[in-house]
Amino acid sequence: MTDPYPLLNRLKLRHLRLILELETTHNLHRAAERMNLSQPSVSKLLQEVEHALHVPLFERSSQGVFPTPFGTLAARHARLMLNDLARMQRDMDGMRTGTFGSVRLGAIVASLPELVSPVLAQISDTTSGISVSLSVDTSDALLLALEDGRIDFMVGRMLGAPRPMALSSVELAQEPLCVVAGCRSPIVDHGQLSLRDVASERWILQTAPSPMRRAVEAAFTIAMLPFPSHPVEASSMFATIDLLQHSKMLAVIPCSVSRHYENTGILRRLSVPVPEFLGAYSLIAAEDRPLTPAASFVRDALLEHVIGKADRPVQTCL
């Protein structure tokens, strides 16, 4: 009978750890220090893993040790396997100590005010056995984290590009966008405005290639307007809000986020129509990686919250 796992007899966990350390440090000496091994031992481990896989994983040069295409692929799989082992250890510890487990959730910022934050608050109030680690980022960054096994599932967008991993998704809610300014900006006192009226202002934009950045680019293209020159680019929504408070710049942010900061007197929404290019965000998980009971509980709570909101009046944006 053919062995379905031929690498099990040739690879050790230390081999996987070495691949990740070399990909990170590009240096045999630093990798040896981080693994608490001698440099000759690390060199021997590298020879063993390359012999086991029958391909060169790293190229040695005077500048350091750098992954080949085989090495990059091996590092991605090594990260997945070690993250899965770490998750197993966390779940075992949870069972041993009487807790129910941990969940690593990724979410885009637009989903926080009206979905993720209230659901996590409810779980915290009613369920003492689940620990949630929340990572807030753009959809493209969260998809990479999902593929690497750094998060269990995410609330975000699939995006259009093909992914190396099969993903499942359930649509949750739309994410309309709006143009905002700090409350001290003189433009907030203007009446009805168009994108053409504000196109020449200084802008704070999300970094490319995020979905929100592409939506803003599409809005300017459809309006046949030049894209803002020399914008301030910020991947952090907190940084965007902070910049708006200290400048006369404009930004495009999710309406759900705008509502929160309007209520606190920090921002004002401008009456600039923004076409809905962004579409809905979804609950996304890896098809071949079953969720733990704790992660399934959080996922179901998010879905139930969305279903419950469907029976209420929908809040609209300008």
Coordinates of N, CA and C in Angstrom, one line a residue, residues 105-113 116 135-140 142 154-157 281-282:
L105 N -10.7 36.3 14.9 CA -11.6 36.9 13.9 C -11.0 38.0 13.3
G106 N -11.1 38.1 11.9 CA -10.6 39.3 11.2 C -11.8 40.1 10.7
A107 N -11.7 41.4 10.7 CA -12.9 42.2 10.3 C -12.4 43.5 9.6
I108 N -13.2 43.9 8.6 CA -12.9 45.3 8.1 C -13.6 46.3 9.0
V109 N -13.1 47.5 9.0 CA -13.6 48.5 10.0 C -15.0 48.8 9.8
A110 N -15.6 48.8 8.6 CA -17.0 49.1 8.3 C -17.9 48.2 9.1
S111 N -17.5 47.0 9.3 CA -18.3 46.0 10.0 C -18.4 46.1 11.5
L112 N -17.5 47.0 12.1 CA -17.4 47.1 13.5 C -18.6 47.7 14.2
P113 N -19.0 49.0 13.8 CA -20.0 49.7 14.6 C -21.4 48.9 14.7
V116 N -19.9 43.7 14.2 CA -18.9 42.9 15.0 C -18.8 43.4 16.5
S135 N -8.7 41.0 14.7 CA -7.8 41.7 13.9 C -8.6 42.6 12.9
V136 N -8.3 43.9 12.9 CA -9.0 44.8 12.0 C -8.1 45.3 10.9
D137 N -8.4 45.0 9.7 CA -7.6 45.4 8.5 C -8.4 45.5 7.3
T138 N -7.7 45.7 6.2 CA -8.4 45.7 4.9 C -8.7 44.3 4.4
S139 N -9.6 44.1 3.5 CA -10.0 42.8 3.0 C -8.8 42.0 2.4
D140 N -8.0 42.8 1.6 CA -6.8 42.1 1.0 C -5.9 41.5 2.0
L142 N -6.7 40.8 5.2 CA -7.3 39.7 5.9 C -7.4 38.4 5.2
M154 N -13.3 35.5 8.6 CA -13.2 37.0 8.5 C -14.5 37.6 8.1
V155 N -14.7 38.8 8.3 CA -15.8 39.6 7.8 C -15.2 40.6 6.9
G156 N -15.4 40.5 5.6 CA -14.8 41.3 4.6 C -15.3 41.0 3.2
R157 N -14.4 41.2 2.2 CA -14.8 41.0 0.8 C -13.9 39.9 0.2
Y281 N -20.2 43.2 2.0 CA -19.2 42.4 2.7 C -19.8 41.1 3.2
S282 N -18.9 40.1 3.4 CA -19.4 38.8 3.6 C -18.7 38.2 4.8

